[in-house]
Amino acid sequence: CCLGRGGDEHPLAWRHSAQAGDDRQRRKGLSAVRFLQDRAALFFIGRAGHHDPRPDHGQRHFRSGQGPLCGTRIWLIVLAVGALGTFALFNRHARETSQLMVIITPSLDNPFFGQEAAGAEAKARALGYQTLKFSHGDDAFKQSELIDTAIARNASAIILDNAGAQSSVAAVQKARNVGIPVFLIDREIAARGIATAQIVSNNYQGAMLGAQAFAQAMGENGSYVELVGKESDTNAAIRSKGFHEVLDQYPGLRMTARQSANWSQSEAFTKVQSILQAHPEIKGVIAGNDT
């Protein structure tokens, strides 16, 4: 069973709160952002079935369920860029901005991260913006340098799939301090009210649903292997926790091995091949490492 990064079938929960400024034009810009985000919520409510609004401070959260790689998540990215464009348009009087959006992801070579960057770039250009795409390679120091580059280039906005929940807070705050809105996609940071929005999947819920299907496919008995994503990635840890919330309730299921494949297809293939050679009794592999 392999979890995808996005989907159309599981519940969407979103949270929001408003933080209006004193300036009238800025309020108009924020209202326009909220309009686009409400349209996004309505779109996904129609696809997912229901939503659960919860208050937050200074930003919005969207949570999609799990499913195909390029489904709901790519739509969320496109809607994020649309909201960014509107925000930048109405916020331009507050700081003189360029027609530039900076897109920063973990790796442009990874199938998922490459697609999210391409989707964001296409929408930004359709809105009339120039774009710069960068990869931080899950290196928080490099990410900070790339944020500095975006600031130096006077970017209108930053779209960021960050390099770590804790280690990215300062970098996002740095952009906020100079008036550049940051929209986070795929991964959250460990602070509220800094990013303009955080658009992420409900990895815990998706992992539990996947684990339930996996247990049934295994006949609730036998040895299995867990293949996790990059250990430093919050999403990888959340998925693993969701798996075990379900699988540990089945006494007949035994985890023989657990290894990280670092979001790499080739590394996953090599590691599973070695594990199967050492443990031919294994009946199944459950993978949070989905690319």
PDB file of C-alpha atoms in Angstrom:
ATOM      1  CA  CYS A   1       0.000   0.000   0.000  1.00  0.00           C
ATOM      2  CA  CYS A   2       1.519   3.309  -1.013  1.00  0.00           C
ATOM      3  CA  LEU A   3       0.184   6.703   0.051  1.00  0.00           C
ATOM      4  CA  GLY A   4      -0.035   9.408  -2.581  1.00  0.00           C
ATOM      5  CA  ARG A   5       0.388  13.121  -1.937  1.00  0.00           C
ATOM      6  CA  GLY A   6      -3.089  14.453  -2.446  1.00  0.00           C
ATOM      7  CA  GLY A   7      -6.496  13.054  -3.350  1.00  0.00           C
ATOM      8  CA  ASP A   8     -10.152  13.501  -4.086  1.00  0.00           C
ATOM      9  CA  GLU A   9     -11.912  11.011  -1.848  1.00  0.00           C
ATOM     10  CA  HIS A  10     -11.226  11.769   1.782  1.00  0.00           C
ATOM     11  CA  PRO A  11     -12.536  14.607   3.975  1.00  0.00           C
ATOM     12  CA  LEU A  12     -11.100  18.080   3.648  1.00  0.00           C
ATOM     13  CA  ALA A  13     -10.755  20.167   6.760  1.00  0.00           C
ATOM     14  CA  TRP A  14      -9.821  23.823   6.619  1.00  0.00           C
ATOM     15  CA  ARG A  15      -9.190  26.445   9.200  1.00  0.00           C
ATOM     16  CA  HIS A  16      -9.025  30.167   8.940  1.00  0.00           C
ATOM     17  CA  SER A  17      -8.955  33.463  10.718  1.00  0.00           C
ATOM     18  CA  ALA A  18      -8.653  37.021   9.461  1.00  0.00           C
ATOM     19  CA  GLN A  19      -6.020  39.536  10.413  1.00  0.00           C
ATOM     20  CA  ALA A  20      -6.989  42.794   8.693  1.00  0.00           C
ATOM     21  CA  GLY A  21      -4.557  45.694   8.585  1.00  0.00           C
ATOM     22  CA  ASP A  22      -5.416  49.338   9.113  1.00  0.00           C
ATOM     23  CA  ASP A  23      -4.826  50.208   5.489  1.00  0.00           C
ATOM     24  CA  ARG A  24      -7.942  50.035   3.328  1.00  0.00           C
ATOM     25  CA  GLN A  25      -6.211  48.712   0.216  1.00  0.00           C
ATOM     26  CA  ARG A  26      -4.484  45.984   2.206  1.00  0.00           C
ATOM     27  CA  ARG A  27      -7.885  44.955   3.580  1.00  0.00           C
ATOM     28  CA  LYS A  28      -9.133  44.705   0.013  1.00  0.00           C
ATOM     29  CA  GLY A  29      -6.180  42.503  -0.878  1.00  0.00           C
ATOM     30  CA  LEU A  30      -6.780  40.176   2.062  1.00  0.00           C
ATOM     31  CA  SER A  31     -10.484  40.016   1.190  1.00  0.00           C
ATOM     32  CA  ALA A  32      -9.587  38.962  -2.326  1.00  0.00           C
ATOM     33  CA  VAL A  33      -7.314  36.247  -0.971  1.00  0.00           C
ATOM     34  CA  ARG A  34     -10.116  35.018   1.271  1.00  0.00           C
ATOM     35  CA  PHE A  35     -12.511  34.989  -1.690  1.00  0.00           C
ATOM     36  CA  LEU A  36     -10.172  32.722  -3.668  1.00  0.00           C
ATOM     37  CA  GLN A  37      -9.570  30.477  -0.696  1.00  0.00           C
ATOM     38  CA  ASP A  38     -13.303  30.180  -0.007  1.00  0.00           C
ATOM     39  CA  ARG A  39     -13.800  29.146  -3.625  1.00  0.00           C
ATOM     40  CA  ALA A  40     -11.080  26.531  -3.095  1.00  0.00           C
ATOM     41  CA  ALA A  41     -12.825  25.243   0.019  1.00  0.00           C
ATOM     42  CA  LEU A  42     -16.173  25.006  -1.757  1.00  0.00           C
ATOM     43  CA  PHE A  43     -14.560  23.172  -4.667  1.00  0.00           C
ATOM     44  CA  PHE A  44     -12.995  20.567  -2.433  1.00  0.00           C
ATOM     45  CA  ILE A  45     -16.021  20.258  -0.167  1.00  0.00           C
ATOM     46  CA  GLY A  46     -17.921  19.217  -3.269  1.00  0.00           C
ATOM     47  CA  ARG A  47     -15.289  16.591  -4.054  1.00  0.00           C
ATOM     48  CA  ALA A  48     -14.558  15.418  -0.528  1.00  0.00           C
ATOM     49  CA  GLY A  49     -17.956  15.506   1.146  1.00  0.00           C
ATOM     50  CA  HIS A  50     -17.576  17.831   4.135  1.00  0.00           C
ATOM     51  CA  HIS A  51     -15.281  20.263   5.914  1.00  0.00           C
ATOM     52  CA  ASP A  52     -14.420  21.266   9.438  1.00  0.00           C
ATOM     53  CA  PRO A  53     -13.681  24.987   9.879  1.00  0.00           C
ATOM     54  CA  ARG A  54     -11.486  25.779  12.835  1.00  0.00           C
ATOM     55  CA  PRO A  55     -10.135  29.172  13.970  1.00  0.00           C
ATOM     56  CA  ASP A  56      -6.497  30.070  13.547  1.00  0.00           C
ATOM     57  CA  HIS A  57      -4.392  33.220  13.778  1.00  0.00           C
ATOM     58  CA  GLY A  58      -3.286  35.216  10.748  1.00  0.00           C
ATOM     59  CA  GLN A  59      -3.395  32.486   8.106  1.00  0.00           C
ATOM     60  CA  ARG A  60      -5.492  29.797   6.488  1.00  0.00           C
ATOM     61  CA  HIS A  61      -4.966  26.068   6.471  1.00  0.00           C
ATOM     62  CA  PHE A  62      -6.353  23.674   3.907  1.00  0.00           C
ATOM     63  CA  ARG A  63      -6.090  19.948   4.486  1.00  0.00           C
ATOM     64  CA  SER A  64      -6.774  17.476   1.733  1.00  0.00           C
ATOM     65  CA  GLY A  65      -7.066  13.720   2.049  1.00  0.00           C
ATOM     66  CA  GLN A  66      -4.732  11.169   0.501  1.00  0.00           C
ATOM     67  CA  GLY A  67      -4.941   9.724  -3.013  1.00  0.00           C
ATOM     68  CA  PRO A  68      -3.356  10.043  -6.489  1.00  0.00           C
ATOM     69  CA  LEU A  69      -0.080  11.930  -6.811  1.00  0.00           C
ATOM     70  CA  CYS A  70      -1.268  14.773  -9.015  1.00  0.00           C
ATOM     71  CA  GLY A  71      -4.912  15.125  -7.936  1.00  0.00           C
ATOM     72  CA  THR A  72      -6.186  17.490  -5.271  1.00  0.00           C
ATOM     73  CA  ARG A  73      -2.709  18.665  -4.257  1.00  0.00           C
ATOM     74  CA  ILE A  74      -1.952  20.150  -7.688  1.00  0.00           C
ATOM     75  CA  TRP A  75      -5.307  21.999  -7.608  1.00  0.00           C
ATOM     76  CA  LEU A  76      -4.421  23.383  -4.189  1.00  0.00           C
ATOM     77  CA  ILE A  77      -1.087  24.646  -5.513  1.00  0.00           C
ATOM     78  CA  VAL A  78      -2.772  26.363  -8.463  1.00  0.00           C
ATOM     79  CA  LEU A  79      -5.308  28.010  -6.146  1.00  0.00           C
ATOM     80  CA  ALA A  80      -2.481  29.127  -3.875  1.00  0.00           C
ATOM     81  CA  VAL A  81      -0.751  30.879  -6.756  1.00  0.00           C
ATOM     82  CA  GLY A  82      -4.017  32.553  -7.731  1.00  0.00           C
ATOM     83  CA  ALA A  83      -4.437  33.859  -4.205  1.00  0.00           C
ATOM     84  CA  LEU A  84      -0.829  35.038  -4.161  1.00  0.00           C
ATOM     85  CA  GLY A  85      -1.346  36.965  -7.377  1.00  0.00           C
ATOM     86  CA  THR A  86      -4.374  38.741  -5.961  1.00  0.00           C
ATOM     87  CA  PHE A  87      -2.596  39.487  -2.671  1.00  0.00           C
ATOM     88  CA  ALA A  88       0.389  40.979  -4.481  1.00  0.00           C
ATOM     89  CA  LEU A  89      -1.862  43.087  -6.741  1.00  0.00           C
ATOM     90  CA  PHE A  90      -3.692  44.789  -3.864  1.00  0.00           C
ATOM     91  CA  ASN A  91      -0.630  45.003  -1.606  1.00  0.00           C
ATOM     92  CA  ARG A  92       1.593  46.716  -4.178  1.00  0.00           C
ATOM     93  CA  HIS A  93       1.073  50.222  -2.796  1.00  0.00           C
ATOM     94  CA  ALA A  94       2.491  49.129   0.582  1.00  0.00           C
ATOM     95  CA  ARG A  95       5.839  48.120  -0.916  1.00  0.00           C
ATOM     96  CA  GLU A  96       7.095  48.538  -4.441  1.00  0.00           C
ATOM     97  CA  THR A  97       7.175  44.988  -5.786  1.00  0.00           C
ATOM     98  CA  SER A  98       8.355  43.339  -8.955  1.00  0.00           C
ATOM     99  CA  GLN A  99       6.300  41.024 -11.142  1.00  0.00           C
ATOM    100  CA  LEU A 100       8.236  38.072  -9.743  1.00  0.00           C
ATOM    101  CA  MET A 101       7.127  34.977  -7.868  1.00  0.00           C
ATOM    102  CA  VAL A 102       9.812  32.762  -6.368  1.00  0.00           C
ATOM    103  CA  ILE A 103       9.063  29.029  -6.121  1.00  0.00           C
ATOM    104  CA  ILE A 104      11.206  26.955  -3.740  1.00  0.00           C
ATOM    105  CA  THR A 105      10.843  23.172  -3.367  1.00  0.00           C
ATOM    106  CA  PRO A 106      12.963  20.324  -1.938  1.00  0.00           C
ATOM    107  CA  SER A 107      14.081  18.786  -5.261  1.00  0.00           C
ATOM    108  CA  LEU A 108      13.124  19.538  -8.848  1.00  0.00           C
ATOM    109  CA  ASP A 109      14.271  16.035  -9.857  1.00  0.00           C
ATOM    110  CA  ASN A 110      11.761  14.284  -7.591  1.00  0.00           C
ATOM    111  CA  PRO A 111       8.538  13.482  -9.544  1.00  0.00           C
ATOM    112  CA  PHE A 112       6.199  15.046  -6.995  1.00  0.00           C
ATOM    113  CA  PHE A 113       8.244  18.102  -6.087  1.00  0.00           C
ATOM    114  CA  GLY A 114       9.000  18.721  -9.771  1.00  0.00           C
ATOM    115  CA  GLN A 115       5.281  18.627 -10.572  1.00  0.00           C
ATOM    116  CA  GLU A 116       4.286  20.991  -7.797  1.00  0.00           C
ATOM    117  CA  ALA A 117       6.932  23.490  -8.930  1.00  0.00           C
ATOM    118  CA  ALA A 118       5.809  23.164 -12.567  1.00  0.00           C
ATOM    119  CA  GLY A 119       2.155  23.650 -11.590  1.00  0.00           C
ATOM    120  CA  ALA A 120       2.935  26.749  -9.544  1.00  0.00           C
ATOM    121  CA  GLU A 121       5.103  28.183 -12.319  1.00  0.00           C
ATOM    122  CA  ALA A 122       2.456  27.637 -14.996  1.00  0.00           C
ATOM    123  CA  LYS A 123      -0.256  29.368 -12.960  1.00  0.00           C
ATOM    124  CA  ALA A 124       2.006  32.261 -11.971  1.00  0.00           C
ATOM    125  CA  ARG A 125       2.917  32.902 -15.605  1.00  0.00           C
ATOM    126  CA  ALA A 126      -0.739  32.689 -16.611  1.00  0.00           C
ATOM    127  CA  LEU A 127      -1.367  35.481 -14.104  1.00  0.00           C
ATOM    128  CA  GLY A 128       1.320  37.599 -15.774  1.00  0.00           C
ATOM    129  CA  TYR A 129       4.184  37.011 -13.331  1.00  0.00           C
ATOM    130  CA  GLN A 130       7.778  36.109 -13.990  1.00  0.00           C
ATOM    131  CA  THR A 131       9.077  33.151 -11.995  1.00  0.00           C
ATOM    132  CA  LEU A 132      12.240  31.788 -10.462  1.00  0.00           C
ATOM    133  CA  LYS A 133      12.404  28.135  -9.388  1.00  0.00           C
ATOM    134  CA  PHE A 134      14.896  26.920  -6.799  1.00  0.00           C
ATOM    135  CA  SER A 135      15.577  23.719  -4.874  1.00  0.00           C
ATOM    136  CA  HIS A 136      16.764  23.752  -1.261  1.00  0.00           C
ATOM    137  CA  GLY A 137      17.444  19.992  -1.183  1.00  0.00           C
ATOM    138  CA  ASP A 138      16.009  19.750   2.359  1.00  0.00           C
ATOM    139  CA  ASP A 139      18.853  21.969   3.555  1.00  0.00           C
ATOM    140  CA  ALA A 140      17.521  24.667   5.895  1.00  0.00           C
ATOM    141  CA  PHE A 141      20.638  26.839   5.505  1.00  0.00           C
ATOM    142  CA  LYS A 142      20.340  26.796   1.709  1.00  0.00           C
ATOM    143  CA  GLN A 143      16.628  27.554   2.043  1.00  0.00           C
ATOM    144  CA  SER A 144      17.461  30.631   4.119  1.00  0.00           C
ATOM    145  CA  GLU A 145      19.875  31.781   1.414  1.00  0.00           C
ATOM    146  CA  LEU A 146      17.193  31.320  -1.244  1.00  0.00           C
ATOM    147  CA  ILE A 147      14.750  33.374   0.830  1.00  0.00           C
ATOM    148  CA  ASP A 148      17.441  36.075   0.961  1.00  0.00           C
ATOM    149  CA  THR A 149      17.663  35.893  -2.837  1.00  0.00           C
ATOM    150  CA  ALA A 150      13.898  36.336  -3.129  1.00  0.00           C
ATOM    151  CA  ILE A 151      14.058  39.361  -0.834  1.00  0.00           C
ATOM    152  CA  ALA A 152      16.983  40.848  -2.766  1.00  0.00           C
ATOM    153  CA  ARG A 153      15.052  40.383  -6.024  1.00  0.00           C
ATOM    154  CA  ASN A 154      12.110  42.201  -4.447  1.00  0.00           C
ATOM    155  CA  ALA A 155       9.749  39.281  -5.117  1.00  0.00           C
ATOM    156  CA  SER A 156       6.000  39.797  -5.006  1.00  0.00           C
ATOM    157  CA  ALA A 157       5.522  36.469  -3.250  1.00  0.00           C
ATOM    158  CA  ILE A 158       7.186  33.177  -2.338  1.00  0.00           C
ATOM    159  CA  ILE A 159       5.719  29.702  -2.785  1.00  0.00           C
ATOM    160  CA  LEU A 160       7.575  27.331  -0.483  1.00  0.00           C
ATOM    161  CA  ASP A 161       7.668  23.597   0.180  1.00  0.00           C
ATOM    162  CA  ASN A 162       9.850  24.030   3.227  1.00  0.00           C
ATOM    163  CA  ALA A 163      12.959  22.292   4.542  1.00  0.00           C
ATOM    164  CA  GLY A 164      11.688  21.480   8.031  1.00  0.00           C
ATOM    165  CA  ALA A 165       8.888  22.387  10.413  1.00  0.00           C
ATOM    166  CA  GLN A 166      11.151  23.953  13.043  1.00  0.00           C
ATOM    167  CA  SER A 167      14.112  25.058  10.948  1.00  0.00           C
ATOM    168  CA  SER A 168      11.992  26.999   8.429  1.00  0.00           C
ATOM    169  CA  VAL A 169      10.238  29.340  10.860  1.00  0.00           C
ATOM    170  CA  ALA A 170      12.992  31.984  10.876  1.00  0.00           C
ATOM    171  CA  ALA A 171      13.261  32.020   7.081  1.00  0.00           C
ATOM    172  CA  VAL A 172       9.512  32.500   6.614  1.00  0.00           C
ATOM    173  CA  GLN A 173       9.489  35.203   9.309  1.00  0.00           C
ATOM    174  CA  LYS A 174      12.337  36.971   7.502  1.00  0.00           C
ATOM    175  CA  ALA A 175      10.230  37.265   4.343  1.00  0.00           C
ATOM    176  CA  ARG A 176       7.186  38.371   6.318  1.00  0.00           C
ATOM    177  CA  ASN A 177       9.197  41.103   8.029  1.00  0.00           C
ATOM    178  CA  VAL A 178       9.842  42.807   4.681  1.00  0.00           C
ATOM    179  CA  GLY A 179       6.267  42.397   3.473  1.00  0.00           C
ATOM    180  CA  ILE A 180       6.659  39.390   1.164  1.00  0.00           C
ATOM    181  CA  PRO A 181       3.781  36.908   1.549  1.00  0.00           C
ATOM    182  CA  VAL A 182       4.789  33.246   1.812  1.00  0.00           C
ATOM    183  CA  PHE A 183       2.428  30.433   0.852  1.00  0.00           C
ATOM    184  CA  LEU A 184       3.497  27.049   2.210  1.00  0.00           C
ATOM    185  CA  ILE A 185       2.586  23.920   0.253  1.00  0.00           C
ATOM    186  CA  ASP A 186       2.911  20.241   1.211  1.00  0.00           C
ATOM    187  CA  ARG A 187       4.647  20.814   4.570  1.00  0.00           C
ATOM    188  CA  GLU A 188       3.667  22.901   7.582  1.00  0.00           C
ATOM    189  CA  ILE A 189       5.947  24.910   9.819  1.00  0.00           C
ATOM    190  CA  ALA A 190       5.796  24.808  13.613  1.00  0.00           C
ATOM    191  CA  ALA A 191       4.410  28.326  14.037  1.00  0.00           C
ATOM    192  CA  ARG A 192       1.088  30.017  13.391  1.00  0.00           C
ATOM    193  CA  GLY A 193       0.462  33.465  11.951  1.00  0.00           C
ATOM    194  CA  ILE A 194       3.722  33.764   9.989  1.00  0.00           C
ATOM    195  CA  ALA A 195       2.892  32.254   6.622  1.00  0.00           C
ATOM    196  CA  THR A 196       0.065  33.822   4.632  1.00  0.00           C
ATOM    197  CA  ALA A 197      -1.362  30.293   4.229  1.00  0.00           C
ATOM    198  CA  GLN A 198      -0.355  26.683   4.762  1.00  0.00           C
ATOM    199  CA  ILE A 199      -1.851  24.269   2.222  1.00  0.00           C
ATOM    200  CA  VAL A 200      -1.204  20.679   3.260  1.00  0.00           C
ATOM    201  CA  SER A 201      -2.588  17.148   3.167  1.00  0.00           C
ATOM    202  CA  ASN A 202      -3.999  15.365   6.188  1.00  0.00           C
ATOM    203  CA  ASN A 203      -1.204  12.794   6.241  1.00  0.00           C
ATOM    204  CA  TYR A 204      -2.286  11.249   9.531  1.00  0.00           C
ATOM    205  CA  GLN A 205      -5.798  10.506   8.330  1.00  0.00           C
ATOM    206  CA  GLY A 206      -4.536   9.242   4.988  1.00  0.00           C
ATOM    207  CA  ALA A 207      -2.020   6.953   6.680  1.00  0.00           C
ATOM    208  CA  MET A 208      -4.678   5.449   8.924  1.00  0.00           C
ATOM    209  CA  LEU A 209      -6.942   4.750   5.948  1.00  0.00           C
ATOM    210  CA  GLY A 210      -4.049   3.194   4.053  1.00  0.00           C
ATOM    211  CA  ALA A 211      -3.067   1.069   7.044  1.00  0.00           C
ATOM    212  CA  GLN A 212      -6.610  -0.245   7.398  1.00  0.00           C
ATOM    213  CA  ALA A 213      -6.645  -1.329   3.754  1.00  0.00           C
ATOM    214  CA  PHE A 214      -3.178  -2.849   4.185  1.00  0.00           C
ATOM    215  CA  ALA A 215      -4.258  -4.885   7.222  1.00  0.00           C
ATOM    216  CA  GLN A 216      -7.197  -6.261   5.289  1.00  0.00           C
ATOM    217  CA  ALA A 217      -5.010  -7.127   2.282  1.00  0.00           C
ATOM    218  CA  MET A 218      -2.617  -8.963   4.643  1.00  0.00           C
ATOM    219  CA  GLY A 219      -5.488 -10.962   6.116  1.00  0.00           C
ATOM    220  CA  GLU A 220      -4.602  -9.335   9.462  1.00  0.00           C
ATOM    221  CA  ASN A 221      -1.643 -11.699   9.781  1.00  0.00           C
ATOM    222  CA  GLY A 222       1.990 -11.974   8.693  1.00  0.00           C
ATOM    223  CA  SER A 223       5.298 -10.114   8.521  1.00  0.00           C
ATOM    224  CA  TYR A 224       5.615  -6.767   6.789  1.00  0.00           C
ATOM    225  CA  VAL A 225       8.110  -4.007   6.013  1.00  0.00           C
ATOM    226  CA  GLU A 226       7.535  -0.289   6.537  1.00  0.00           C
ATOM    227  CA  LEU A 227       9.234   2.051   4.078  1.00  0.00           C
ATOM    228  CA  VAL A 228       9.287   5.638   5.314  1.00  0.00           C
ATOM    229  CA  GLY A 229      10.161   8.911   3.634  1.00  0.00           C
ATOM    230  CA  LYS A 230      12.919  11.273   4.691  1.00  0.00           C
ATOM    231  CA  GLU A 231      13.235  10.947   8.467  1.00  0.00           C
ATOM    232  CA  SER A 232      13.627  14.709   8.981  1.00  0.00           C
ATOM    233  CA  ASP A 233      10.412  15.429   7.049  1.00  0.00           C
ATOM    234  CA  THR A 234       7.408  16.006   9.319  1.00  0.00           C
ATOM    235  CA  ASN A 235       5.132  14.308   6.779  1.00  0.00           C
ATOM    236  CA  ALA A 236       7.158  11.084   6.958  1.00  0.00           C
ATOM    237  CA  ALA A 237       6.872  10.957  10.748  1.00  0.00           C
ATOM    238  CA  ILE A 238       3.146  11.718  10.701  1.00  0.00           C
ATOM    239  CA  ARG A 239       2.473   8.989   8.140  1.00  0.00           C
ATOM    240  CA  SER A 240       4.397   6.417  10.145  1.00  0.00           C
ATOM    241  CA  LYS A 241       2.476   7.361  13.274  1.00  0.00           C
ATOM    242  CA  GLY A 242      -0.812   6.995  11.395  1.00  0.00           C
ATOM    243  CA  PHE A 243       0.222   3.562  10.109  1.00  0.00           C
ATOM    244  CA  HIS A 244       1.006   2.269  13.574  1.00  0.00           C
ATOM    245  CA  GLU A 245      -2.115   3.758  15.126  1.00  0.00           C
ATOM    246  CA  VAL A 246      -3.940   1.082  13.110  1.00  0.00           C
ATOM    247  CA  LEU A 247      -1.451  -1.741  12.503  1.00  0.00           C
ATOM    248  CA  ASP A 248      -0.353  -2.073  16.120  1.00  0.00           C
ATOM    249  CA  GLN A 249      -3.902  -3.089  17.001  1.00  0.00           C
ATOM    250  CA  TYR A 250      -3.499  -6.332  15.026  1.00  0.00           C
ATOM    251  CA  PRO A 251      -1.492  -8.903  17.046  1.00  0.00           C
ATOM    252  CA  GLY A 252      -1.070 -11.086  13.969  1.00  0.00           C
ATOM    253  CA  LEU A 253       0.816  -8.382  12.056  1.00  0.00           C
ATOM    254  CA  ARG A 254       4.570  -8.228  12.709  1.00  0.00           C
ATOM    255  CA  MET A 255       6.884  -5.483  11.428  1.00  0.00           C
ATOM    256  CA  THR A 256      10.111  -7.230  10.401  1.00  0.00           C
ATOM    257  CA  ALA A 257      11.965  -4.144   9.135  1.00  0.00           C
ATOM    258  CA  ARG A 258      11.560  -0.375   8.909  1.00  0.00           C
ATOM    259  CA  GLN A 259      13.818   1.725   6.679  1.00  0.00           C
ATOM    260  CA  SER A 260      13.878   5.183   5.108  1.00  0.00           C
ATOM    261  CA  ALA A 261      14.105   5.634   1.349  1.00  0.00           C
ATOM    262  CA  ASN A 262      14.362   9.451   1.546  1.00  0.00           C
ATOM    263  CA  TRP A 263      11.561  10.038  -1.002  1.00  0.00           C
ATOM    264  CA  SER A 264      13.654   8.226  -3.639  1.00  0.00           C
ATOM    265  CA  GLN A 265      12.274   5.557  -5.985  1.00  0.00           C
ATOM    266  CA  SER A 266      15.664   4.034  -6.725  1.00  0.00           C
ATOM    267  CA  GLU A 267      16.669   3.934  -3.054  1.00  0.00           C
ATOM    268  CA  ALA A 268      13.308   2.353  -2.177  1.00  0.00           C
ATOM    269  CA  PHE A 269      13.789  -0.365  -4.803  1.00  0.00           C
ATOM    270  CA  THR A 270      17.286  -1.215  -3.587  1.00  0.00           C
ATOM    271  CA  LYS A 271      16.330  -1.337   0.080  1.00  0.00           C
ATOM    272  CA  VAL A 272      13.217  -3.443  -0.422  1.00  0.00           C
ATOM    273  CA  GLN A 273      15.160  -5.842  -2.622  1.00  0.00           C
ATOM    274  CA  SER A 274      17.762  -6.328   0.124  1.00  0.00           C
ATOM    275  CA  ILE A 275      15.111  -6.747   2.814  1.00  0.00           C
ATOM    276  CA  LEU A 276      13.223  -9.376   0.823  1.00  0.00           C
ATOM    277  CA  GLN A 277      16.418 -11.351   0.257  1.00  0.00           C
ATOM    278  CA  ALA A 278      17.130 -11.347   3.995  1.00  0.00           C
ATOM    279  CA  HIS A 279      13.508 -12.011   4.992  1.00  0.00           C
ATOM    280  CA  PRO A 280      11.720 -14.119   2.357  1.00  0.00           C
ATOM    281  CA  GLU A 281       8.793 -14.628   4.737  1.00  0.00           C
ATOM    282  CA  ILE A 282       7.636 -11.028   4.309  1.00  0.00           C
ATOM    283  CA  LYS A 283       4.108 -10.787   2.943  1.00  0.00           C
ATOM    284  CA  GLY A 284       3.724  -7.041   2.410  1.00  0.00           C
ATOM    285  CA  VAL A 285       5.320  -3.593   2.252  1.00  0.00           C
ATOM    286  CA  ILE A 286       3.561  -0.473   3.500  1.00  0.00           C
ATOM    287  CA  ALA A 287       5.156   2.691   2.155  1.00  0.00           C
ATOM    288  CA  GLY A 288       4.889   6.258   3.309  1.00  0.00           C
ATOM    289  CA  ASN A 289       7.780   6.867   0.897  1.00  0.00           C
ATOM    290  CA  ASP A 290       5.472   7.614  -2.029  1.00  0.00           C
ATOM    291  CA  THR A 291       7.759   8.902  -4.789  1.00  0.00           C
TER     292      THR A 291
END
